[in-house]
Structure formats: C-alpha cells, structure tokens
Short mmCIF file of C-alpha atoms in Angstrom, two decimals:
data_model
loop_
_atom_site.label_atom_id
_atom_site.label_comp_id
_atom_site.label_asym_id
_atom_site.label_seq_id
_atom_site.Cartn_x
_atom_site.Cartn_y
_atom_site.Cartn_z
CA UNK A 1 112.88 100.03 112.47
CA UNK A 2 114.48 103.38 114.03
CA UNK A 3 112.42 106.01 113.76
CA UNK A 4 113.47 109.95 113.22
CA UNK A 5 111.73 112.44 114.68
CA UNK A 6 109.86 114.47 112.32
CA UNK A 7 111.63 117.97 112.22
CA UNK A 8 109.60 121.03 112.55
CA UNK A 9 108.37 122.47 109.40
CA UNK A 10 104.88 122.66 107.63
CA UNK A 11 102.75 119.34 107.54
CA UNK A 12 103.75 117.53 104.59
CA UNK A 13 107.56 117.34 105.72
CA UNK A 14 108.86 114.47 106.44
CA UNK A 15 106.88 112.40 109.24
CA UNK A 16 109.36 109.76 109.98
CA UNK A 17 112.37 108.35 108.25
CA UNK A 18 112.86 105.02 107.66
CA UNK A 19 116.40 103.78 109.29
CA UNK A 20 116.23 99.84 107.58
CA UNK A 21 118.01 96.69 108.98
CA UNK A 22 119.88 96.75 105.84
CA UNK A 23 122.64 93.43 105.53
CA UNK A 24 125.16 93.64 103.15
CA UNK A 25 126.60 90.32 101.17
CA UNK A 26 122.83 88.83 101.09
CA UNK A 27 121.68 87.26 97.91
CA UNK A 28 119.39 89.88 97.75
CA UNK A 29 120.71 93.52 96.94
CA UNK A 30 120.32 96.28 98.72
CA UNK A 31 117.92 98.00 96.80
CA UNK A 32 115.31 95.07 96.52
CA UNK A 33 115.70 95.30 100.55
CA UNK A 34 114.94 99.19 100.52
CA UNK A 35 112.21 97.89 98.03
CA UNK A 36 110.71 95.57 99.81
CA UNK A 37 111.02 97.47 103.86
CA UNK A 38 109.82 100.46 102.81
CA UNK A 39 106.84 98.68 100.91
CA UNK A 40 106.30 97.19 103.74
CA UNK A 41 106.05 100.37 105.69
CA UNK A 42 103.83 101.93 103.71
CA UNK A 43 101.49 98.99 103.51
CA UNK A 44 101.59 98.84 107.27
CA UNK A 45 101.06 103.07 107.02
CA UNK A 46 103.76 103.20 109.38
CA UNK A 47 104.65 105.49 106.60
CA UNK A 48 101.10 107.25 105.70
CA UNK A 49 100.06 108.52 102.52
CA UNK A 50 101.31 111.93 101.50
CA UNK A 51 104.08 112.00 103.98
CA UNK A 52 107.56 113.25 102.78
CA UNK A 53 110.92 110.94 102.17
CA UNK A 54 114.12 112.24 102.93
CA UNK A 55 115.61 112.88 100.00
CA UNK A 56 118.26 110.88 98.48
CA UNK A 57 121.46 112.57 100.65
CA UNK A 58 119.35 112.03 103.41
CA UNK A 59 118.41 108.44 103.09
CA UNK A 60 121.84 107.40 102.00
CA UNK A 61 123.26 109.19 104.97
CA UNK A 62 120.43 107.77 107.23
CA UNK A 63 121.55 104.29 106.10
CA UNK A 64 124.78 104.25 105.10
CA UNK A 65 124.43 103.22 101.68
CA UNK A 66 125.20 105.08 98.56
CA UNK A 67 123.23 108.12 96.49
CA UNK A 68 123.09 105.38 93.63
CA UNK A 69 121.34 102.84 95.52
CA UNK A 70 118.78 105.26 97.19
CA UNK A 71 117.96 106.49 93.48
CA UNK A 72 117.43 103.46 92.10
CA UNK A 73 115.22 102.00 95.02
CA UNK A 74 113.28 105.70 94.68
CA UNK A 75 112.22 104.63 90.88
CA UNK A 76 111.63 101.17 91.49
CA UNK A 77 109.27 102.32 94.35
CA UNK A 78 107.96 104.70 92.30
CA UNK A 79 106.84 102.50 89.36
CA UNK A 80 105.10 100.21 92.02
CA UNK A 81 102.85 103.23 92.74
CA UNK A 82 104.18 103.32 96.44
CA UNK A 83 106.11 106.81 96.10
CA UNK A 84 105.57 109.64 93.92
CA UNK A 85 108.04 112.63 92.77
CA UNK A 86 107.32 116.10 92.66
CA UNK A 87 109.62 118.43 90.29
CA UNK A 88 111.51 120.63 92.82
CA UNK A 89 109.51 119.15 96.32
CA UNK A 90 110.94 116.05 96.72
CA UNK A 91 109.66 112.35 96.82
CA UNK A 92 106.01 111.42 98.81
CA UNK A 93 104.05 108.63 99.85
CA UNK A 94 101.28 107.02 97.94
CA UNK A 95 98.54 105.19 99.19
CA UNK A 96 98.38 101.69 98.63
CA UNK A 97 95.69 100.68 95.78
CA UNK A 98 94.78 97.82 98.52
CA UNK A 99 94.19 100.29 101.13
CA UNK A 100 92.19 103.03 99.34
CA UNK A 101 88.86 104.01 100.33
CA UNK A 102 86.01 103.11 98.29
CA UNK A 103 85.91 105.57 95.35
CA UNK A 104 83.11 108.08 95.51
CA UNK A 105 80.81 108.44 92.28
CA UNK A 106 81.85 111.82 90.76
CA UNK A 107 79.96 114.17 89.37
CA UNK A 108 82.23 114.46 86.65
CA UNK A 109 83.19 112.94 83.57
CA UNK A 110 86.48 110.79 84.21
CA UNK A 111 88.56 109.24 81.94
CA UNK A 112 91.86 107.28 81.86
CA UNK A 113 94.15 105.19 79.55
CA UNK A 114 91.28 102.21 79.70
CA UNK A 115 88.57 104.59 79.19
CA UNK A 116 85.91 102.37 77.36
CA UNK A 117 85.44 105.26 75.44
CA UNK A 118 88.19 105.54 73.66
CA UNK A 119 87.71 101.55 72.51
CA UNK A 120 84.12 100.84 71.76
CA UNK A 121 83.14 103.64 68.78
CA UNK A 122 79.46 103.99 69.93
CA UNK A 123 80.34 107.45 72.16
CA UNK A 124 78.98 110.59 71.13
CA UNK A 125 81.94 112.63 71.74
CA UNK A 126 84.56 113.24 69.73
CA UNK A 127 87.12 110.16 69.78
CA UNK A 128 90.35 112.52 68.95
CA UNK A 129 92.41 110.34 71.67
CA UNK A 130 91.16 106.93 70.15
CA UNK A 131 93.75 104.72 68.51
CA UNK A 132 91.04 103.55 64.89
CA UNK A 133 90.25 104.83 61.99
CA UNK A 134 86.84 105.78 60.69
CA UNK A 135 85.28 103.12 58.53
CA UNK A 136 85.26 105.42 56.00
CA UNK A 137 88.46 105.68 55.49
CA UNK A 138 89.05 102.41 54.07
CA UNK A 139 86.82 103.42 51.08
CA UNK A 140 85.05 100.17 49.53
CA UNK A 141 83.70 96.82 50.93
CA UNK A 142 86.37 94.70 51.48
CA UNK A 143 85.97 93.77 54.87
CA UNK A 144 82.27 93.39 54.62
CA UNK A 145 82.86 91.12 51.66
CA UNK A 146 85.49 88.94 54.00
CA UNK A 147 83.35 88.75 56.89
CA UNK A 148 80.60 87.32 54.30
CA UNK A 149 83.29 85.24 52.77
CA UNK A 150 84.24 83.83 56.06
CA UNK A 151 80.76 83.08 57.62
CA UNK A 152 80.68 80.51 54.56
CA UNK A 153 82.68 77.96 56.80
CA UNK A 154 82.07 74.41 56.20
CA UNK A 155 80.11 72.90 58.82
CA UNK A 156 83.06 70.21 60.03
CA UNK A 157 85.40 73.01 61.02
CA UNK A 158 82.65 73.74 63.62
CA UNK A 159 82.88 70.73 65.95
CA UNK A 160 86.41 71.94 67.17
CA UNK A 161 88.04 74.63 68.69
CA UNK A 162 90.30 75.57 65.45
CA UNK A 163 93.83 75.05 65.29
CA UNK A 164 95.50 76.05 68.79
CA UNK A 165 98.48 78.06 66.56
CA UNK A 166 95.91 79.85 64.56
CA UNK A 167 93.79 79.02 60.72
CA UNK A 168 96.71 77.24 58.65
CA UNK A 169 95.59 79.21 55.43
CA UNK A 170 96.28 82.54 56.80
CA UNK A 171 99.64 81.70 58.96
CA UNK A 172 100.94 80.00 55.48
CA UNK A 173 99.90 83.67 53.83
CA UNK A 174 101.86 85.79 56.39
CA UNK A 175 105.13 83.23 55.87
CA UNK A 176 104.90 83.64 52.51
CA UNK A 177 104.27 87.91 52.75
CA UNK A 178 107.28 88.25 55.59
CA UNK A 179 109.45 86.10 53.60
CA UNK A 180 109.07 88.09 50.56
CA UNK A 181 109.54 91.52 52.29
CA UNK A 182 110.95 91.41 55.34
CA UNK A 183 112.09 88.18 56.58
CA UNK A 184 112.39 84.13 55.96
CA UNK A 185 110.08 82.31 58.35
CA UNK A 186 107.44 79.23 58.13
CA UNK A 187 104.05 78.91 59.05
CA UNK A 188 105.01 77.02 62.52
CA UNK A 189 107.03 79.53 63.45
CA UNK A 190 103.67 82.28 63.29
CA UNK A 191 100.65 81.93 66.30
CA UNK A 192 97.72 84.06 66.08
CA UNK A 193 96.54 86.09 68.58
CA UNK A 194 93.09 88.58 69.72
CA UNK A 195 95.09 91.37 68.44
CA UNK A 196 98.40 92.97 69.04
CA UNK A 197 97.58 93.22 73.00
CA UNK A 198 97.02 89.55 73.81
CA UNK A 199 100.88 88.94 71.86
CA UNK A 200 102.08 91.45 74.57
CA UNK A 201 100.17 89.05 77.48
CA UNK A 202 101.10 86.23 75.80
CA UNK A 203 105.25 87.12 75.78
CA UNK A 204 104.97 88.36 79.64
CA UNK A 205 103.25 85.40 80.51
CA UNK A 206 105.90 83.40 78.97
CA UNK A 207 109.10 85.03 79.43
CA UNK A 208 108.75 86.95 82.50
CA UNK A 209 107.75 86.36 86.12
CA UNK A 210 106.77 88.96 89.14
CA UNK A 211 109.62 91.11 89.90
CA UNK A 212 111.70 91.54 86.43
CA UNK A 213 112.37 94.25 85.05
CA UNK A 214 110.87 95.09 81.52
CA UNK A 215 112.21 98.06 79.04
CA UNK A 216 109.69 100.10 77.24
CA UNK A 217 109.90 103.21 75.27
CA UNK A 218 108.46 106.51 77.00
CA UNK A 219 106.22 107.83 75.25
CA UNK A 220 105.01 104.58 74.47
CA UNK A 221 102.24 102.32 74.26
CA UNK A 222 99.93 103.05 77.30
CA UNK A 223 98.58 99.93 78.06
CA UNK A 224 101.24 98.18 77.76
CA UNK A 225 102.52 99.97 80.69
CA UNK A 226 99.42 98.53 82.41
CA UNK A 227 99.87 95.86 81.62
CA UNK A 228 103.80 95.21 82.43
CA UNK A 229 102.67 96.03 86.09
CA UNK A 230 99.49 93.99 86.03
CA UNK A 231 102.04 90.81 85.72
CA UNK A 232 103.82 92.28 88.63
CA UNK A 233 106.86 93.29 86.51
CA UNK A 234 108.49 96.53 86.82
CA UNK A 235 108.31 99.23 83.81
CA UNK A 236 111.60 101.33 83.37
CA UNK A 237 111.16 103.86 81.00
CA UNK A 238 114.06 104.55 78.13
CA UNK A 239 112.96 108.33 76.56
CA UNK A 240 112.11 108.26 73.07
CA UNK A 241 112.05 111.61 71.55
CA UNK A 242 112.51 113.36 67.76
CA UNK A 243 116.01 111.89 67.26
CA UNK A 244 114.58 108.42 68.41
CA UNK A 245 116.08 106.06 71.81
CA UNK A 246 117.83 107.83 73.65
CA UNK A 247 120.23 104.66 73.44
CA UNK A 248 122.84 106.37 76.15
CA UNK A 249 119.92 105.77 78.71
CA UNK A 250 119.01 102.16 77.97
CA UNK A 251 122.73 101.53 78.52
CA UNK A 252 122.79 102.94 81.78
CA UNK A 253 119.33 100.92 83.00
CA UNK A 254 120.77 97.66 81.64
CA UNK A 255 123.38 97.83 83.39
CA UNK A 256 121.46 98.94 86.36
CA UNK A 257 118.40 96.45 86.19
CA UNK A 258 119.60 93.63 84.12
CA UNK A 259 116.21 94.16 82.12
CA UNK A 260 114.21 90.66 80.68
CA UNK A 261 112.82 91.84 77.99
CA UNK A 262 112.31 95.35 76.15
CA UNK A 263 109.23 96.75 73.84
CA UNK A 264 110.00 98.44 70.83
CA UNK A 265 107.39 100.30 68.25
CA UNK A 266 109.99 100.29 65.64
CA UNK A 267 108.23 101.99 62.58
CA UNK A 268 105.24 104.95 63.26
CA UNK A 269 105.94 104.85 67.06
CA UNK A 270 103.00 105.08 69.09
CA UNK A 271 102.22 107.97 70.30
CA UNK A 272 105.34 110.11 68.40
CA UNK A 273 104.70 109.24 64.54
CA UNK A 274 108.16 107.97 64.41
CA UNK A 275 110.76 105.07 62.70
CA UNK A 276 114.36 104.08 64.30
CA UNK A 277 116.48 105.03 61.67
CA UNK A 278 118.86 102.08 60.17
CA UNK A 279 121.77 103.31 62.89
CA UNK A 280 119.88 103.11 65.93
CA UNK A 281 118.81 99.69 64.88
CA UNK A 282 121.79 98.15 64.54
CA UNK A 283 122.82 99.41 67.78
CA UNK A 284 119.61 98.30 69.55
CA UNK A 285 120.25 94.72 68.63
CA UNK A 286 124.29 95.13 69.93
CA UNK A 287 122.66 96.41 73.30
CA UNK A 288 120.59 93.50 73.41
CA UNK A 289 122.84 90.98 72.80
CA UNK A 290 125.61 92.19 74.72
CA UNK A 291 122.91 92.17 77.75
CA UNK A 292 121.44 89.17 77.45
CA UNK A 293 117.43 90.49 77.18
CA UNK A 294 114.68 89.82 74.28
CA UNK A 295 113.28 92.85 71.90
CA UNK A 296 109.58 92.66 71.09
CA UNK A 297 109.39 94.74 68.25
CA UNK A 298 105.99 96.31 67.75
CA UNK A 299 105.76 96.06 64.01
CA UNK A 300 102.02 97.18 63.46
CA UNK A 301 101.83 100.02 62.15
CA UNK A 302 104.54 98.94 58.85
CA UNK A 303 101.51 98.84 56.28
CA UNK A 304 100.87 102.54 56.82
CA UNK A 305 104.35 103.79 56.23
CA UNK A 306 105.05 105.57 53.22
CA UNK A 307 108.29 104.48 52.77
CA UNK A 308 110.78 101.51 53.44
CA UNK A 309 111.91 101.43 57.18
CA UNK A 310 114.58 99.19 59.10
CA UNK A 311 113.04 95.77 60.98
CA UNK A 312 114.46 94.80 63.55
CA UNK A 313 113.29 91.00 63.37
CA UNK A 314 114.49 91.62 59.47
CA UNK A 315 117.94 92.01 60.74
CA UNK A 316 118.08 89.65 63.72
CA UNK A 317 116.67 86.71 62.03
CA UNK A 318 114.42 85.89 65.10
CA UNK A 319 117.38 85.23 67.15
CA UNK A 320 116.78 87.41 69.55
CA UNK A 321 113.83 89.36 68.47
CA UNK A 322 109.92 88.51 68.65
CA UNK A 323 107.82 90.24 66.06
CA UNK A 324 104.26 91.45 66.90
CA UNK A 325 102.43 92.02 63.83
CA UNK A 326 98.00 93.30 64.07
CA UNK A 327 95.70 93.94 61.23
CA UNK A 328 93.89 96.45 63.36
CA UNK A 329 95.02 99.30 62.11
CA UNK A 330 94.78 98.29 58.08
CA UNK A 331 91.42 96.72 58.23
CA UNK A 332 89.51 96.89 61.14
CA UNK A 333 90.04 96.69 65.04
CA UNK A 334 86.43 94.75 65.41
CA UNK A 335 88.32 91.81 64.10
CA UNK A 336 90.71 91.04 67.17
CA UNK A 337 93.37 89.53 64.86
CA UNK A 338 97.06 89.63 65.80
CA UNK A 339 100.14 87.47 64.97
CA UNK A 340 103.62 86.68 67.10
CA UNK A 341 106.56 85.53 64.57
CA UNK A 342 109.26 83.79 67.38
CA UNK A 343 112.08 80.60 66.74
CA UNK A 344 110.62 77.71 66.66
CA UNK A 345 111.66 77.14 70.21
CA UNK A 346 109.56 79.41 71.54
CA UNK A 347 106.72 79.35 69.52
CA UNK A 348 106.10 76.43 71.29
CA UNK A 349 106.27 77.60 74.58
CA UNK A 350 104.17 80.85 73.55
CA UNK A 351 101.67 78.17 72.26
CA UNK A 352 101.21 76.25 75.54
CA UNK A 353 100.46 79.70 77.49
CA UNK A 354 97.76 80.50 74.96
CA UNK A 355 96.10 77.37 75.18
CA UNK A 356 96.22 77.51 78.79
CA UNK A 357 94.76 81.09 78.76
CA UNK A 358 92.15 80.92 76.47
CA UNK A 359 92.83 77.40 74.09
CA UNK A 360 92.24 78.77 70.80
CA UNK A 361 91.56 82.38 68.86
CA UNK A 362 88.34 82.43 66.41
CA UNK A 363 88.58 80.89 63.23
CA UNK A 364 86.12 83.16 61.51
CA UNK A 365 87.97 86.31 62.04
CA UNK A 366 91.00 84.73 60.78
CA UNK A 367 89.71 83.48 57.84
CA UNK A 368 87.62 87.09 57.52
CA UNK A 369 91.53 88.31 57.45
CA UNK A 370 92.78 85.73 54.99
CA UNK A 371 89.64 86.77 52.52
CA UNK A 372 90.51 90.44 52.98
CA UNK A 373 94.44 90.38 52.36
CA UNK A 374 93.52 87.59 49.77
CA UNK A 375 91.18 90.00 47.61
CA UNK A 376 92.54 92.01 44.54
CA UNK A 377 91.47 95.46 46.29
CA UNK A 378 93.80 94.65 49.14
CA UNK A 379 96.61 96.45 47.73
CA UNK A 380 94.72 99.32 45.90
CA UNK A 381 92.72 100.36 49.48
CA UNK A 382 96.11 100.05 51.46
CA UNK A 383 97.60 102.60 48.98
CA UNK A 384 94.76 104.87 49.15
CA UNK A 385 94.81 104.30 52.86
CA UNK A 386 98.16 105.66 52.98
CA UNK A 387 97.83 108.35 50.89
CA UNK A 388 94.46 109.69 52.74
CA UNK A 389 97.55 109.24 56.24
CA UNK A 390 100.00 111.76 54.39
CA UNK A 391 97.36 114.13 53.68
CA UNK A 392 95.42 114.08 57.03
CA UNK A 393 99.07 114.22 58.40
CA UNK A 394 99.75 118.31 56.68
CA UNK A 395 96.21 118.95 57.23
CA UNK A 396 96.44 118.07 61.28
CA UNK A 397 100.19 119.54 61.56
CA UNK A 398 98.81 122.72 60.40
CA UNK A 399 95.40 122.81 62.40
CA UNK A 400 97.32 121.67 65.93
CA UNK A 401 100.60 124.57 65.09
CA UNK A 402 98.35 126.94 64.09
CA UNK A 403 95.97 127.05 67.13
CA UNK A 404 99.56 127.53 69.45
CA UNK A 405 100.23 123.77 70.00
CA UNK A 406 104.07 122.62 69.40
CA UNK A 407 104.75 119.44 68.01
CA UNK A 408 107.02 116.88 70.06
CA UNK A 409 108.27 115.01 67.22
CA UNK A 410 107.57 115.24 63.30
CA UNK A 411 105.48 111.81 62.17
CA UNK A 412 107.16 110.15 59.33
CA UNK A 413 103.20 109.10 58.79
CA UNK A 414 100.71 106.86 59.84
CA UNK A 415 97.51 108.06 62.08
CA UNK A 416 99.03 110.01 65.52
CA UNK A 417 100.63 113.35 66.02
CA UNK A 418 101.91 114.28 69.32
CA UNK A 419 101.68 118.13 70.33
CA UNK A 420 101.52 120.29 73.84
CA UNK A 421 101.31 123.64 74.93
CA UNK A 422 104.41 124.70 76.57
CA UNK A 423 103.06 127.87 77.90
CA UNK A 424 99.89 126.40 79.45
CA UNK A 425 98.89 127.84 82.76
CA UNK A 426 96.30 125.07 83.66
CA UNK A 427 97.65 121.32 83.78
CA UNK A 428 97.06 118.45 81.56
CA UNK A 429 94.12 116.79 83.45
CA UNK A 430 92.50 119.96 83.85
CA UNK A 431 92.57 120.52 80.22
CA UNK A 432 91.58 117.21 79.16
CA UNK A 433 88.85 117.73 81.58
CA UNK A 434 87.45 120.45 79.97
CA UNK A 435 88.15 118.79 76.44
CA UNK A 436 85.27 115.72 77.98
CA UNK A 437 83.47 118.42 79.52
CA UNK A 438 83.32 120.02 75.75
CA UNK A 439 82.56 116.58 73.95
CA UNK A 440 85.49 115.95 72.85
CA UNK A 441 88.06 112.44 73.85
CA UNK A 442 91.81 113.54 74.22
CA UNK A 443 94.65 111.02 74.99
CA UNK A 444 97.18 112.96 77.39
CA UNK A 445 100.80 112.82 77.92
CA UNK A 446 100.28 110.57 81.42
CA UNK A 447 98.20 107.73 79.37
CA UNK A 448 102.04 107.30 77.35
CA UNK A 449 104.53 108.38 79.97
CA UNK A 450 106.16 106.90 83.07
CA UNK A 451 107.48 110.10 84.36
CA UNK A 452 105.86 113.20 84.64
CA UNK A 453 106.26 115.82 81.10
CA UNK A 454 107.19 119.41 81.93
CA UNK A 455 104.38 120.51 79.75
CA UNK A 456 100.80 119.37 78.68
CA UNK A 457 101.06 117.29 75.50
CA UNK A 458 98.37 115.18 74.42
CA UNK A 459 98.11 112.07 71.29
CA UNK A 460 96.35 113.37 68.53
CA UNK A 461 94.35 110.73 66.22
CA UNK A 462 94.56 112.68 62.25
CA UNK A 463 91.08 111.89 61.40
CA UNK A 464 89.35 113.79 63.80
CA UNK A 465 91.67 116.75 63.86
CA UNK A 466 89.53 118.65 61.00
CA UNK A 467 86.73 118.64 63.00
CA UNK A 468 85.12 122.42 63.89
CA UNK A 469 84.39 121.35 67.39
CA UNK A 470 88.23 120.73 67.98
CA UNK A 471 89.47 123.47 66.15
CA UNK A 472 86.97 125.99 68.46
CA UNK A 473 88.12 124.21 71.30
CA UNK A 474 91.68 124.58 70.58
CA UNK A 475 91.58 128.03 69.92
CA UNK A 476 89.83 128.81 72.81
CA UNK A 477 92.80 127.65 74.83
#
C-alpha cells in the first residue's frame, strides 16, 4: 500500500490514506476489494482508531475509481463496525471489536439493545422500553389454566424429544386458523420455533451465508439487526417512516447489493405502530420478484390490530414469502412459542437446521398454546386485549405530545409509540442515561436504527406510559 502523507491540520485529520492495489475485471468487484483492504488495514491498525478517511472525492480520486463505488464500500464498511460517519465531519475509523481493550467496570448504569433488563420482568425500574405486556392486561386465567392443562401430558410422550416440526395438535390448529383468514396451508408446511427470534436464526441459518446482503426496515426490529451481523451478513437499511417503505430506496439497494433476503414487520411495525397499506404491498412483492430475493414477513403483531390489514404471505401464496408468526405478544412471552409457515420445499430444509441447532422445541409450551387458543375465552380476552391497546394508545399519544415529545409516525394500534424531541440540547444516550439513572428503562432510536437520527427519539411501550414517575420525568426535560 502507498501511503499519503497526513496533511497538516488538527489531530483527527486524516493520518494516512489508503492508495489500494485495486484490479479491475476480477471476479470480485471493486468494492468487496476496498472492503476487504481497508478491513484489513484497520485490523492491522495501519489505519488506527479514530483516524479520518478521505472523503469520498478524495478516495475516488486517490484510486481512480468512481464516487459510486467509494460510497457504497463506505456503508458496507460501516455496517461491519470498521468506519463510522459523522453528520457534517466526515467518515472515521473504528476500532476493531477483536482489538478492544478489556472493558472497564463502570460506575454507571449501562444499557443496550440486549439489556437483560428489558427481557427478564424481575427489574425494579420502570420497563417503558420493554417489548411485553403486563400480566394484567390479559384479564382472566387462561394461560394459567393452559399451563395446568398442559403439565397433564401422558407419560409416553416423555421418553422422546417431541416431534422435530413441532406438537401435531397445535400445527394442525394454526393450518386450519391461516387457512380460514389469511391463507391455505397444511400442517407440514408449519415448524415451531422458541419464539419469533429463533424463526429469524433459523431462516439466516438456512438461506444465507457470511457476506450476503440482507434488507431490513429502519426503524426496525433491533435485534434482528444483531443478529443479521452475528451470521456475518451485512444489514442495509431501507427507511420506513409515516407513509411506510420508502420503496424508491429498496430499488436503488437491490440493484446495488443484489440483497438475499429482506425482513418485513408488515402489520403494527416494530418500533413505528404501523401497517403497509394494500399498495405498497403489492409493490413489495413486484420488487421481490423482479430481484430474485425472499421476504420474511414479520406477522406477529396481526392479533392486536384493530382492523383488517394486507399479508403479504396472503397474497404471495408462500411463493416467495416466509411467514413468521409468535404468540408472545397475545399470551405470554414466558412461553417461547413461535411458528415459520414456508413451501414445502423449504420447510424441510428449515427443519434440518433446527434439528441440527437444538433437535426439537418443548412440547409442553406448545401444547400450553394449543389449550390457550383452544379455550372459549380465547377470543373474548383477545378482544378486550385490543380494546385496552386503542385506549392505552390516546391515553400515551396524549401524555408523550403533551410533555413536548413529537410523534414519528401515528400507530394504527398495537403496544409501541415512537416519539423524540427535536429541540433537545443533550443527545439520546445522555438522556436515556438519566432516564436509568431516574428508574426508569427507555428503548432509544440507536437500539432500531442503522444510521444515525437527527434527533433523540426513543420506543415507547403504552402500558407504562401512565405512570407518574415517567410523566415527572418527561416534563422535567
């Protein structure tokens, strides 16, 4: 590598600029070489953490390649953690996660997107960042009366591990539910999962290997950004906003990245509260097909809507389109069960990679689910589920806008509202910090984001928004 000298300026300018052996007409592109010599680099700390990159004139000029390219390596580089971006300063080295030093113990509270906090329901603070409902919410006893149902198994089904797709009783119930309101499918074409999470593993594991790129919705689901990257898979963000995809966007990175697979919370997006409408849909599965990559649509928050919204898996028949279904959310997350509706092709394949990850999921939750969605309050305690939603919805709309905070999109239900304060003078980790240091668990904007938000925003779970302790808080902002 040529090496320029670092111009004069203050310390943080650029240190040395990477001139790369670049050769054109290789199988590989030229941006996976930029990629892959500059990671290098930086592993090496022949470019050291903090120094500044040319910017994208420079490094085009510097190797004779084109603006385009130079962007595109920039983001790739930056979703591998190597580079950040800095609005108006330009892009800098990270440090390598393999060559950090060891962290030191802080005295302060610390918190990110895998924060057991927000998971386990035993903290003392105030969970207004956690993704479950009280238990009160779902009024009467049915899941207590399913998990007592289900402990009743007969002895035999104990020798085994259970059946590797999931319990046959409940699969044959969910074919017969989608097939009445959504879809036609068959039990063999359903495996169960530990929750909504282990579908998303399950899929990457399957479809994807290190180095493809993978479409997901920003704001979106924060862990599965997590865990896109832990599979060594590259995230490219496609903004989701009040008016939904911004489907312009995906068009461009699909033609740019030739994307596997993309994620899609179709109805009561998480974080935003929102549903595609029927439009955006239909043009979602065009993109799709015309580019060749699979949609995993995110289907579970449906139960909570108040209304009828468009499926994608509805409309594409599982063609092209896997369907990630949870009962989390409308009966409890304690009992880990999820489902993946695929052809029958791939069912199969998804099926081998869970046995070879973990052989089977736990019969007695399942069957705890059967008992519940099997029981004649089923319906009655969804309904008055979704009715306590719409209510807790005005009520937290009007505590969040009334203490100065400004809505990023308006829910069309379920448990989340999204809201920031564009004004703030303090940024969003400094004001979460204080939130912790207060009692209180926020979700903020980075946990849902793969680029950086121009203003402090933070995921607000309903049923804690009434709360005195976040109201004073807010205000006092």
């Amino acid at each position: 590598m040529d090496v320029i000298e670092k111009p004069a300026g203050p310390a943080d300018l650029v240190q040395q600029w990477p001139r790369l052996h670049l050769e054109r007409g290789k199988s590989t592109s030229l941006v996976e070489q930029i990629v892959q010599e500059v990671s290098q680099l930086v592993r090496q700390q022949s470019l050291t953490q903090g120094c500044k990159m040319p910017s994208v004139r420079q490094f085009a000029k510097c190797n004779a390649v084109s603006t385009f390219t130079v962007v595109e390596s920039y983001e790739r580089l930056i979703t591998l953690g190597l580079l950040s971006s800095r609005r108006g300063s330009g892009y800098f080295v990270n440090r390598p996660a393999t060559l950090a030093s060891p962290a030191v113990p802080s005295p302060q509270l610390t918190q990110d997107a895998l924060s057991p906090d927000l998971y386990s329901g035993v903290s003392t603070a105030l969970p207004v960042g956690s993704g479950w409902l009280p238990p009160e919410w779902y009024g009467d006893d049915t899941l207590l009366d399913s998990v007592r149902q289900a402990m009743r198994i007969p002895s035999q089904r104990l020798r085994g591990y259970g059946n590797p797709l999931g319990f046959p009783s409940l699969r044959q119930h969910l074919a017969q539910t989608l097939s009445q309101d959504l879809f036609a499918v068959d039990p063999e074409q359903i495996l169960l999962t530990h929750g909504a999470t282990h579908a998303f593993d399950l899929i990457l594991r399957t479809l994807c290997k290190a180095g493809d790129v993978v479409l997901v919705e920003t704001p979106g689901y924060s862990n599965l950004i997590s865990l896109i990257r832990h599979h060594g898979c590259i995230p490219v963000g496609i903004p989701r906003d009040a008016s939904g995809l911004q489907l312009d966007v995906l068009t461009e990175k699909a033609v740019l990245h030739q994307p596997k697979i993309m994620f899609v919370n179709t109805v009561l997006q998480n974080p935003l509260g929102t549903s595609l409408s029927q439009p955006q849909v239909h043009r979602l599965l065009a993109l799709a097909e015309q580019f060749d990559f699979w949609l995993v649509e995110d289907d579970i928050y449906r139960e909570l809507c108040p209304r009828p919204e468009p499926s994608l898996a509805a409309m594409d028949g599982l063609r092209r389109v896997i369907r990630v279904g949870s009962f989390s959310k409308v009966l409890s997350p304690a009992l880990r069960v999820g489902s993946i509706c695929a052809s029958h092709s791939l069912t199969g394949e998804l099926l081998r990679i869970k046995m070879l990850a973990g052989l089977t999921t736990s019969e007695i939750n399942e069957r705890a689910v059967l008992h519940a969605l099997s029981s004649s309050q089923y319906r009655r305690m969804t309904e008055r589920l979704k009715r306590q939603l719409d209510q807790g919805q005005i009520k937290a709309q009007q505590i969040l806008q009334s203490a100065g905070l400004q809505l990023l999109a308006q829910p069309r239900g379920g448990m989340f509202v999204s809201a920031g304060l564009p004004n703030a003078t303090q940024n969003v980790h400094q004001l979460t910090q204080m939130a912790q240091e207060a009692g209180i668990l926020l979700a903020p904007d980075h946990f849902f984001s793969l680029q950086e938000s121009s203003y402090p925003w933070w995921r607000f779970n309903i049923a804690w928004c009434d709360a005195p302790l976040l109201q004073h808080f807010l205000r006092s902002l």
